[in-house]
Amino acid sequence: MAMLEVKNLGISFGGLRAVDGFEMQIEKGQLYGLIGPNGAGKTTVFNMLTGVYKPDDGSIVLDGKDITGKKTIDINKAGIARTFQNIRLFKDQSVLDNVKVGLHNHHTYSTLTGILRLPKYFKVEAEMNKKAMELLKVFDLEDEADYLASNLPYGKQRKLEIARALATEPKLLLLDEPAAGMNPNETKELMDTIRFVRDEFDMTILLIEHDMKLVSGICEKLTVLNFGQVLASGNTSDVLNNPQVIKAYLGE
Amino acid sequence: MAMLEIKDLEVYYGVIQAIKGISFDVNEGEVIALIGANGAGKTTTLQTITGMLSAKKGSILFEGTDITKVPGHKIVSMGMAHVPEGRRVFAELSVYENLKLGAYTRKDKQEIAESLERVYKSFPRLKERKNQLAGTLSGGEQQMLAMGRALMSKPRIILMDEPSMGLSPIFVEEIFNIIKEISASGTTVLLVEQNAKKALSIADRAYVLETGKIVLSGDAKELMNNESIKKAYLGE
Amino acid sequence: MRFITYLINGISLGSIYAIIALGYTMVYGIAKMLNFAHGDVIMIGCYVVFMTMSGMNMNPLLSVILAVVVCTVLGVIIEKVAYKPLRKASPLAVLITAIGVSYLLQNIALLIFGADTKSFSSVVPLQNIKIGGITITGVTVVAVLACIVIMIGLMIFIKKTKAGQAMLAVSEDKDAAQLMGVNVNGTISLTFAIGSGLAAIAGVLLCSAYPTLTPYTGSMPGIKAFTAAVFGGIGSIPGAFIGGILLGIIEILGKAYISSQLSDAIVFAVLIIVLLVKPTGILGKPIHEKV
Amino acid sequence: MSKMNLKTMKKTTKSNLITYAMVIVIFAVVQILVATGSMSSLMQGLLVPLCTYSIVAIGLNLCVGYLGELSLGHAGFMCVGAFSSAFFTRCMENSSMNPTLRFIIALLIGTAVAAFFGFLIGIPVLRLRGDYLAIVTLAFGEIIKNVINVLYVGKDENGLHFAINDSKSLNMSGTGEMIIDGAKGITGTPRQSTFLIGVILILVALFVVFNLVNSRSGRAIMAIRDNRIAAESVGINITKFKLMAFTISAAIAGAGGVLYAHNLSSLIAQPANFGYNMSIMILVFVVLGGMGNFRGSIIAAVVLTMLPEVLRGLRDYRMLIYAVVLIAMMLFNWAPAAITWRQTHSLKNLFAKKTKEVQ
Amino acid sequence: GCGSKEAKNEDAFYIGGIGPVTGDAAIYGTAVQNGAQIAVDEINEAGGINGHQIEYNFQDDQGDPEKAANAYNTLKDWGMQVLMGTVTTGPCVSVADLTAADNMFQITPSASSTDVIKNDNVFQVCFTDPAQGTKSAQYIGENNLAKKVAIIYNSSDIYSSGIEAKFVEEAANQNFEVVAEEAFTADSKTDFSTQLQKAKDAEADLVFLPIYYTEASIILTQADSMGYAPTFFGCDGMDGILGVKNFDTSLAEGLMLLTPFAADSKDEKTTNFVSKYEEKYKDTPNQFAADAYDAIYAIKAALEEANATPDMSASDICDLLKDAITKVNIDGATGSGMTWSATGEVNKDPKAVVIQNGEYVGM
Ligand SMILES: Nc1ncnc2c1ncn2[C@@H]1O[C@H](COP(=O)(O)OP(=O)(O)OP(=O)(O)O)[C@@H](O)[C@H]1O
Ligand SMILES: Nc1ncnc2c1ncn2[C@@H]1O[C@H](COP(=O)(O)OP(=O)(O)OP(=O)(O)O)[C@@H](O)[C@H]1O
Ligand SMILES: [Mg+2]
Ligand SMILES: [Mg+2]
């Protein structure tokens, strides 16, 4: 069975049908791309997948479990983590702590344990530090571990957001325009990182991106959204050669 | 005389020096590209020119007038527009109200209406959504709005900070066409882009910024063929 | 019948809260700061009228105009000296500075005018209106009318004028507003000028209706008006109007029908309940945050 | 674990230790001054109030600095803490209970009652943002004050009697004794608060908040402050942690109230001591001392509580000068221009530390 | 003089005063500060107390118990030997606790709760609240002033709610009925339309106002504008209403009050005090000023009675004064033949006065 099965998903804002009859199937371990013109509804799909918006209709099934309309927290616990189109870091916390917040639900001790500094506190904190540093290393951020997140350059902030999402140990990782604002070299590096994450963590990844180099470089499958509806879907090369897609999205 | 002349500019954030003495100029009618890696100081430079930040040292001359100490809003009414990084649309106002604010410095209602039509023509999506709150637009739509809003002031020079960010490939083409059009209609353009290849392809000249200093400058087409540029910024 | 009398008293009190709240909301809505010194600007306005009218026998209208001018200038000066340097700092820092300014104004008034209570003579020459057994005071009529006129005036000003649009832009994003050619400092000064001018009018009506004046006269109505502004949805001009009137009515009816001892508790309890049901106040816009 | 990470831990730990040390050193110095008789009555009388306000400021700083919510009702929590504990103490006054034990129980009661009210008020916290929360907390404080002013509780051989509005309706027997007497509040509470107790409470409060903010829960609380949507997206239960932080913050304020109540024999609920003005005053300590900086809160609370007393020599002008100094300090500490000036002149200003880090 | 910096004057009595001169109750503290100053100046001019001058220092407490304790400690540092204060009850209770511990003689001009004089070192110049409440009810009953009485009082104020409670209690024994008990608080003390309306609806022919004149002046104005004209009856806090700047005194016509002091009294003590006060402070003194004035004279009389000297410690002086004050008998601005009982209460006669033609007239 597919890792993620989305059926007939739809949502309206006032009179605007932002997403309509959206379908998608992602297999475990896939690197999947969601592309489409500006305002097509890609971010809105992410928002429905993660419970930020409640879909008006349709269903979302993750790993056999129906998560339609659930709250963001529960969806995260069920196994979806994401990054945001406009970066949302915990700006006044250190880079390390940003990741440790991500580890929140998997390395626990009670508040009282924390206040009283019982032995468990030290044990779990040490685990968390180790785990967080491992994650930071993947993204080449270990040297900046004690910087304030807001002091990182843009590209590194995007990477940190991915690291934080990964820390929640998701089954499915959603990335919203991870390469936006990066120059070609940084984008190349990012592509390697995403591939590494997929292989190393055995992750399923769904990403939104306008950078065609990245999309064609790493995505195995694509779905194209246009005006809220699926325009095309399938293997990357097929989709990218689809005349309709070229007309609506790629140009020339 | 150059339209915009930057001389020995130095800018600080608190004690951190972001711009370490740069000089460059922009002639009337040119398209100038400013490229550089993340954190090189491109945004800082643009913000200093339009008075959002103040320079510690150096001077900025706009059409011969020293505007280094002139308050930001006056610089705008002198004919300079700025498409800021991060779009900065007025989220709680409608698309239409945002565009109207773009024409804040202008008086002639007739001309403003004409400009509005022109913007709507370049960005039909904005016309469709003219009553939508800007904050609810998609990322790309907001980028269009930021651009349209800047054009509403009918500037003689326009500063753009990564206008193609977050736009779909087809629209990236479109936006560069629009920039060309703007330039063709006589407006001077100072363009900051991550998409260096595209930027250089439409620019007349370019400057390369690295950690607050200009390290290279020259004809855009020549720079495009410069090996180190190719390697560092064009991803080849 | 009795109920109607209470209702009228409530509207009378409420309309004064509303005028103060309009000034509060205006400054909050545009400058995004809680100007806790607003109540004290009101007090200064009252002293100006008191001194010129009873001390120098000035014509009431002239005296009110003078108060408006003094408060407007005062508001602009306060903004320039105490708030402007903190434009880019945390809004809380500005809030605290506003409190400092509030203390300052109170203590200046204390030194100049003394602690003793001054009885304020009404500036409203209107006679009471009697309909059946119900009396409506002249001040009530003027306060309600003033309040409606000011509300409508402000709404038109903000919607229709260029300066109003500039205010909206400034309230959202000062840097971006500047990029539109808006004089941000000028706009904020204008906001303070209008807010403080309104404070003078509110003060004069407040003291005409409830005729005592001390250096602390402004602080409690200031807080109540702030509450009213939140009640109606802070930042919203019609909200401030509705919030003010409702607060006045609740206060009076609570006193009349529930308990005069617990009237403050009643007012605040209603406020909490309303906010629980409608977290952004009666007319407050929900916050749009696109993810 | 890498070196960097060790360094992080060390930095916060070091800063916390400095704060503990500061409190202890001050305590020691004060003890020496008192023992050698070189401390004025005024200063001696101020010791407990200074502790009280430091504690409440620490509590509020947790709410404002770490939870990122503006509360204008902490005087209300202080008030319930004060009244509930003094009530207990007065009830037990004639029993054979050991006074120290009684005080400890009073302390626990005051803290717990304040925590309970914090929890209650915390429920709207979940739904409201920013200034709306401020007004609800302000409203809460005012309600408490109003209710206490019309609350009558008496005790006689038949037990406790409660009434709202007047003491007659208590129907007490002749030998009964008023405990809470409306506007008169509670009088005759034994003055058990001492500087030592105050310092211990400060240390305990510091221990709680330091350990909280450097733990998993503390990070969750800060994550909510920094970006609610992102915090939700990584699976943080917003409701739970907001409530927790708010409740702890209220409890600490309640402990401050206990200290307050047992330092004066007259406990009344008035605008001056438990009104919104006091809440704002405590907020002043927090903001001036630096949001998120507990040491700063203590220093600001001490400086600003002492300032009007030290200025007594200026007579009529003292409150005026106080206001001017307050504005000047705010501008100096917070104005971006002043911060840059301080940075460039590398002035080591205790208050400014946190500000710099945040900027 | 201010603070400990000045060299101590060895041959003077150090008398301290405490009260609110800033904050909401500043008006009362200022009156006390000034009233006492007049007495101090008079005494010093006339050669002092047994030839010893008075050093007088007044400290602000903002009406807050905690600040009052600070003020007290400041005065102790200054060298205070006798305390005149504090002005309001709450702060006075907290300071009384401190003076008891230090054995410092304390006489309060105006804190009227019985809690204030629990300790044997504290004395009052004003009447206690219960006495005022009871006496007012008796006076109204005995003189058949009304059949139906409404009360408007400040439930957040100790003074006001204290009198109100006793008044209601005593009213049960009198021939009138209390038809409305309406309260207001420190936070809503500008609008009384509702309370008045309720009194009017209950057909009260007398409204008892155990409150300060600040609020009373609004009540009178609002009652007038709603066309309600019962008899108004106040206590000592009402005194001062004619002195409110710009107040339309015609509104106070017929207002009765039970007070020991009336600024318009023609007796020599009062006229002397009032004229000096008016000259110095450009203001008519009220009850608080007069109480403070008398308090200083009471201290003087007691010090003379005890033959105390400035070189004695505060505690020694206190021991002497506790006894001496019960033996003195002084004529002051607030009454003649004032004496004190060991419990701390003053014995003097309240005068019932009524305002006629803008003047207090004895009844
Ligand atoms: N809360 C909302 N209220 C009203 N309209 C909305 C809201 N959120 C999104 N929209 C509209 O829905 C459409 C889809 O938006 P969405 O953000 O999903 O686009 P997108 O595909 O991510 O585009 P981009 O590539 O530009 O980011 C847009 O037209 C947008 O204006
Ligand atoms: N508000 C700020 N406070 C402190 N330092 C800042 C601030 N804004 C920018 N900087 C620093 O100034 C330098 C230049 O930043 P700037 O934003 O101008 O770069 P840029 O070239 O526009 O980069 P990007 O491609 O990421 O937009 C960077 O090192 C950055 O970290
Ligand atoms: Mg998007
Ligand atoms: Mg930039």
PDB file of C-alpha atoms in Angstrom, chain B residues 27-196:
ATOM      1  CA  ASN B  27      23.663  55.361 -15.882  1.00  0.00           C
ATOM      2  CA  GLU B  28      20.309  56.466 -17.121  1.00  0.00           C
ATOM      3  CA  GLY B  29      18.526  53.788 -19.145  1.00  0.00           C
ATOM      4  CA  GLU B  30      20.863  50.976 -18.107  1.00  0.00           C
ATOM      5  CA  VAL B  31      20.037  47.648 -16.572  1.00  0.00           C
ATOM      6  CA  ILE B  32      22.616  46.942 -13.906  1.00  0.00           C
ATOM      7  CA  ALA B  33      22.837  43.580 -12.201  1.00  0.00           C
ATOM      8  CA  LEU B  34      24.221  43.172  -8.725  1.00  0.00           C
ATOM      9  CA  ILE B  35      25.083  39.583  -7.991  1.00  0.00           C
ATOM     10  CA  GLY B  36      26.682  37.768  -5.123  1.00  0.00           C
ATOM     11  CA  ALA B  37      26.306  34.915  -2.713  1.00  0.00           C
ATOM     12  CA  ASN B  38      23.983  34.769   0.222  1.00  0.00           C
ATOM     13  CA  GLY B  39      24.824  37.451   2.750  1.00  0.00           C
ATOM     14  CA  ALA B  40      27.132  39.337   0.428  1.00  0.00           C
ATOM     15  CA  GLY B  41      25.325  42.577   1.139  1.00  0.00           C
ATOM     16  CA  LYS B  42      23.138  43.052  -1.906  1.00  0.00           C
ATOM     17  CA  THR B  43      19.957  43.692   0.026  1.00  0.00           C
ATOM     18  CA  THR B  44      21.799  45.962   2.408  1.00  0.00           C
ATOM     19  CA  THR B  45      23.057  48.028  -0.492  1.00  0.00           C
ATOM     20  CA  LEU B  46      19.611  48.494  -1.979  1.00  0.00           C
ATOM     21  CA  GLN B  47      18.099  49.313   1.381  1.00  0.00           C
ATOM     22  CA  THR B  48      20.732  51.932   2.021  1.00  0.00           C
ATOM     23  CA  ILE B  49      20.080  53.575  -1.320  1.00  0.00           C
ATOM     24  CA  THR B  50      16.364  53.983  -0.612  1.00  0.00           C
ATOM     25  CA  GLY B  51      16.935  55.173   2.923  1.00  0.00           C
ATOM     26  CA  MET B  52      15.704  52.119   4.811  1.00  0.00           C
ATOM     27  CA  LEU B  53      19.157  51.908   6.359  1.00  0.00           C
ATOM     28  CA  SER B  54      21.574  54.717   6.914  1.00  0.00           C
ATOM     29  CA  ALA B  55      25.135  54.736   5.724  1.00  0.00           C
ATOM     30  CA  LYS B  56      27.957  55.224   8.137  1.00  0.00           C
ATOM     31  CA  LYS B  57      30.349  56.527   5.539  1.00  0.00           C
ATOM     32  CA  GLY B  58      30.273  57.360   1.877  1.00  0.00           C
ATOM     33  CA  SER B  59      27.739  59.049  -0.296  1.00  0.00           C
ATOM     34  CA  ILE B  60      24.890  58.293  -2.638  1.00  0.00           C
ATOM     35  CA  LEU B  61      24.168  60.705  -5.458  1.00  0.00           C
ATOM     36  CA  PHE B  62      20.900  60.512  -7.326  1.00  0.00           C
ATOM     37  CA  GLU B  63      20.852  62.671 -10.443  1.00  0.00           C
ATOM     38  CA  GLY B  64      23.542  64.781  -8.920  1.00  0.00           C
ATOM     39  CA  THR B  65      21.785  65.337  -5.577  1.00  0.00           C
ATOM     40  CA  ASP B  66      23.318  63.862  -2.471  1.00  0.00           C
ATOM     41  CA  ILE B  67      20.591  61.669  -0.983  1.00  0.00           C
ATOM     42  CA  THR B  68      22.704  59.996   1.692  1.00  0.00           C
ATOM     43  CA  LYS B  69      20.938  61.889   4.430  1.00  0.00           C
ATOM     44  CA  VAL B  70      17.600  62.447   2.702  1.00  0.00           C
ATOM     45  CA  PRO B  71      14.718  60.647   4.436  1.00  0.00           C
ATOM     46  CA  GLY B  72      13.481  57.583   2.615  1.00  0.00           C
ATOM     47  CA  HIS B  73      10.050  58.816   1.652  1.00  0.00           C
ATOM     48  CA  LYS B  74      11.509  61.832  -0.138  1.00  0.00           C
ATOM     49  CA  ILE B  75      13.829  59.632  -2.152  1.00  0.00           C
ATOM     50  CA  VAL B  76      10.816  57.748  -3.417  1.00  0.00           C
ATOM     51  CA  SER B  77       9.115  60.921  -4.535  1.00  0.00           C
ATOM     52  CA  MET B  78      12.286  61.861  -6.380  1.00  0.00           C
ATOM     53  CA  GLY B  79      11.517  58.998  -8.743  1.00  0.00           C
ATOM     54  CA  MET B  80      13.075  55.902  -7.243  1.00  0.00           C
ATOM     55  CA  ALA B  81      11.139  52.715  -6.553  1.00  0.00           C
ATOM     56  CA  HIS B  82      12.203  49.583  -4.704  1.00  0.00           C
ATOM     57  CA  VAL B  83      10.855  46.056  -4.904  1.00  0.00           C
ATOM     58  CA  PRO B  84      11.969  44.859  -1.495  1.00  0.00           C
ATOM     59  CA  GLU B  85      13.298  41.505  -0.453  1.00  0.00           C
ATOM     60  CA  GLY B  86      10.605  39.366   1.103  1.00  0.00           C
ATOM     61  CA  ARG B  87       7.883  41.160  -0.876  1.00  0.00           C
ATOM     62  CA  ARG B  88       6.622  43.258   2.020  1.00  0.00           C
ATOM     63  CA  VAL B  89       3.075  43.532   0.740  1.00  0.00           C
ATOM     64  CA  PHE B  90       0.489  45.075   3.069  1.00  0.00           C
ATOM     65  CA  ALA B  91      -1.105  41.836   4.160  1.00  0.00           C
ATOM     66  CA  GLU B  92      -4.312  43.237   5.605  1.00  0.00           C
ATOM     67  CA  LEU B  93      -5.026  45.446   2.615  1.00  0.00           C
ATOM     68  CA  SER B  94      -6.508  44.310  -0.673  1.00  0.00           C
ATOM     69  CA  VAL B  95      -4.477  43.936  -3.825  1.00  0.00           C
ATOM     70  CA  TYR B  96      -6.104  47.078  -5.187  1.00  0.00           C
ATOM     71  CA  GLU B  97      -5.309  49.093  -2.070  1.00  0.00           C
ATOM     72  CA  ASN B  98      -1.729  47.884  -2.204  1.00  0.00           C
ATOM     73  CA  LEU B  99      -1.420  49.104  -5.766  1.00  0.00           C
ATOM     74  CA  LYS B 100      -3.031  52.419  -4.891  1.00  0.00           C
ATOM     75  CA  LEU B 101      -0.437  52.900  -2.169  1.00  0.00           C
ATOM     76  CA  GLY B 102       2.215  52.328  -4.783  1.00  0.00           C
ATOM     77  CA  ALA B 103       1.027  55.525  -6.435  1.00  0.00           C
ATOM     78  CA  TYR B 104       1.067  57.406  -3.140  1.00  0.00           C
ATOM     79  CA  THR B 105       3.450  60.080  -4.366  1.00  0.00           C
ATOM     80  CA  ARG B 106       1.485  60.799  -7.498  1.00  0.00           C
ATOM     81  CA  LYS B 107      -1.379  63.202  -7.887  1.00  0.00           C
ATOM     82  CA  ASP B 108      -2.902  62.912 -11.363  1.00  0.00           C
ATOM     83  CA  LYS B 109      -5.834  60.485 -11.041  1.00  0.00           C
ATOM     84  CA  GLN B 110      -5.964  59.907 -14.768  1.00  0.00           C
ATOM     85  CA  GLU B 111      -2.338  58.865 -14.994  1.00  0.00           C
ATOM     86  CA  ILE B 112      -2.666  56.658 -11.966  1.00  0.00           C
ATOM     87  CA  ALA B 113      -5.572  54.855 -13.577  1.00  0.00           C
ATOM     88  CA  GLU B 114      -3.461  54.336 -16.678  1.00  0.00           C
ATOM     89  CA  SER B 115      -0.605  52.894 -14.660  1.00  0.00           C
ATOM     90  CA  LEU B 116      -3.020  50.601 -12.912  1.00  0.00           C
ATOM     91  CA  GLU B 117      -4.237  49.288 -16.222  1.00  0.00           C
ATOM     92  CA  ARG B 118      -0.693  48.718 -17.342  1.00  0.00           C
ATOM     93  CA  VAL B 119       0.118  46.756 -14.200  1.00  0.00           C
ATOM     94  CA  TYR B 120      -3.011  44.687 -14.577  1.00  0.00           C
ATOM     95  CA  LYS B 121      -1.979  43.964 -18.135  1.00  0.00           C
ATOM     96  CA  SER B 122       1.445  42.738 -17.090  1.00  0.00           C
ATOM     97  CA  PHE B 123       0.026  40.752 -14.177  1.00  0.00           C
ATOM     98  CA  PRO B 124      -3.485  39.564 -15.098  1.00  0.00           C
ATOM     99  CA  ARG B 125      -3.592  37.493 -11.895  1.00  0.00           C
ATOM    100  CA  LEU B 126      -3.577  40.700  -9.873  1.00  0.00           C
ATOM    101  CA  LYS B 127      -6.590  41.977 -11.727  1.00  0.00           C
ATOM    102  CA  GLU B 128      -8.461  38.743 -11.032  1.00  0.00           C
ATOM    103  CA  ARG B 129      -7.633  39.052  -7.368  1.00  0.00           C
ATOM    104  CA  LYS B 130      -7.877  42.788  -6.896  1.00  0.00           C
ATOM    105  CA  ASN B 131     -10.150  42.512  -3.883  1.00  0.00           C
ATOM    106  CA  GLN B 132      -8.318  39.647  -2.187  1.00  0.00           C
ATOM    107  CA  LEU B 133      -6.324  40.504   0.930  1.00  0.00           C
ATOM    108  CA  ALA B 134      -2.695  40.563  -0.090  1.00  0.00           C
ATOM    109  CA  GLY B 135      -1.689  38.391   2.842  1.00  0.00           C
ATOM    110  CA  THR B 136      -3.654  35.467   1.497  1.00  0.00           C
ATOM    111  CA  LEU B 137      -2.050  35.492  -1.927  1.00  0.00           C
ATOM    112  CA  SER B 138       0.284  32.683  -2.822  1.00  0.00           C
ATOM    113  CA  GLY B 139       3.993  33.349  -2.633  1.00  0.00           C
ATOM    114  CA  GLY B 140       4.342  34.000  -6.328  1.00  0.00           C
ATOM    115  CA  GLU B 141       1.264  36.187  -6.450  1.00  0.00           C
ATOM    116  CA  GLN B 142       2.682  38.331  -3.688  1.00  0.00           C
ATOM    117  CA  GLN B 143       5.888  38.687  -5.657  1.00  0.00           C
ATOM    118  CA  MET B 144       3.874  39.974  -8.615  1.00  0.00           C
ATOM    119  CA  LEU B 145       2.081  42.403  -6.364  1.00  0.00           C
ATOM    120  CA  ALA B 146       5.320  43.757  -4.955  1.00  0.00           C
ATOM    121  CA  MET B 147       6.549  44.354  -8.472  1.00  0.00           C
ATOM    122  CA  GLY B 148       3.302  45.902  -9.643  1.00  0.00           C
ATOM    123  CA  ARG B 149       3.160  48.143  -6.622  1.00  0.00           C
ATOM    124  CA  ALA B 150       6.628  49.508  -7.298  1.00  0.00           C
ATOM    125  CA  LEU B 151       5.701  50.217 -10.904  1.00  0.00           C
ATOM    126  CA  MET B 152       2.679  52.214  -9.777  1.00  0.00           C
ATOM    127  CA  SER B 153       4.921  55.082  -8.708  1.00  0.00           C
ATOM    128  CA  LYS B 154       6.080  55.477 -12.313  1.00  0.00           C
ATOM    129  CA  PRO B 155       9.706  55.551 -11.261  1.00  0.00           C
ATOM    130  CA  ARG B 156      12.635  56.725 -13.272  1.00  0.00           C
ATOM    131  CA  ILE B 157      14.818  54.142 -11.617  1.00  0.00           C
ATOM    132  CA  ILE B 158      13.664  50.912 -10.048  1.00  0.00           C
ATOM    133  CA  LEU B 159      15.623  48.763  -7.610  1.00  0.00           C
ATOM    134  CA  MET B 160      14.612  45.117  -7.576  1.00  0.00           C
ATOM    135  CA  ASP B 161      15.620  42.626  -4.927  1.00  0.00           C
ATOM    136  CA  GLU B 162      15.306  39.085  -6.268  1.00  0.00           C
ATOM    137  CA  PRO B 163      12.121  39.639  -8.267  1.00  0.00           C
ATOM    138  CA  SER B 164      12.104  36.112  -9.663  1.00  0.00           C
ATOM    139  CA  MET B 165      12.209  34.363  -6.334  1.00  0.00           C
ATOM    140  CA  GLY B 166       9.401  31.891  -5.909  1.00  0.00           C
ATOM    141  CA  LEU B 167       8.053  32.302  -9.410  1.00  0.00           C
ATOM    142  CA  SER B 168       7.229  29.466 -11.747  1.00  0.00           C
ATOM    143  CA  PRO B 169       9.628  28.902 -14.658  1.00  0.00           C
ATOM    144  CA  ILE B 170       7.214  30.320 -17.169  1.00  0.00           C
ATOM    145  CA  PHE B 171       6.701  33.360 -15.045  1.00  0.00           C
ATOM    146  CA  VAL B 172      10.400  33.818 -14.487  1.00  0.00           C
ATOM    147  CA  GLU B 173      10.672  34.248 -18.254  1.00  0.00           C
ATOM    148  CA  GLU B 174       7.778  36.592 -18.096  1.00  0.00           C
ATOM    149  CA  ILE B 175       9.226  38.679 -15.328  1.00  0.00           C
ATOM    150  CA  PHE B 176      12.488  39.131 -17.188  1.00  0.00           C
ATOM    151  CA  ASN B 177      10.502  40.184 -20.229  1.00  0.00           C
ATOM    152  CA  ILE B 178       8.716  42.684 -18.073  1.00  0.00           C
ATOM    153  CA  ILE B 179      12.026  44.001 -16.804  1.00  0.00           C
ATOM    154  CA  LYS B 180      13.178  44.383 -20.357  1.00  0.00           C
ATOM    155  CA  GLU B 181      10.004  46.252 -21.168  1.00  0.00           C
ATOM    156  CA  ILE B 182      10.442  48.511 -18.201  1.00  0.00           C
ATOM    157  CA  SER B 183      13.932  49.231 -19.335  1.00  0.00           C
ATOM    158  CA  ALA B 184      12.805  49.786 -22.891  1.00  0.00           C
ATOM    159  CA  SER B 185      10.265  52.330 -21.721  1.00  0.00           C
ATOM    160  CA  GLY B 186      13.144  54.374 -20.358  1.00  0.00           C
ATOM    161  CA  THR B 187      13.279  53.307 -16.747  1.00  0.00           C
ATOM    162  CA  THR B 188      16.665  52.565 -15.278  1.00  0.00           C
ATOM    163  CA  VAL B 189      16.937  49.221 -13.478  1.00  0.00           C
ATOM    164  CA  LEU B 190      19.201  48.071 -10.668  1.00  0.00           C
ATOM    165  CA  LEU B 191      18.654  44.359 -10.339  1.00  0.00           C
ATOM    166  CA  VAL B 192      19.686  42.000  -7.565  1.00  0.00           C
ATOM    167  CA  GLU B 193      19.272  38.344  -8.499  1.00  0.00           C
ATOM    168  CA  GLN B 194      20.195  34.872  -7.375  1.00  0.00           C
ATOM    169  CA  ASN B 195      19.349  33.785 -10.873  1.00  0.00           C
ATOM    170  CA  ALA B 196      22.599  35.275 -12.098  1.00  0.00           C
TER     171      ALA B 196
END
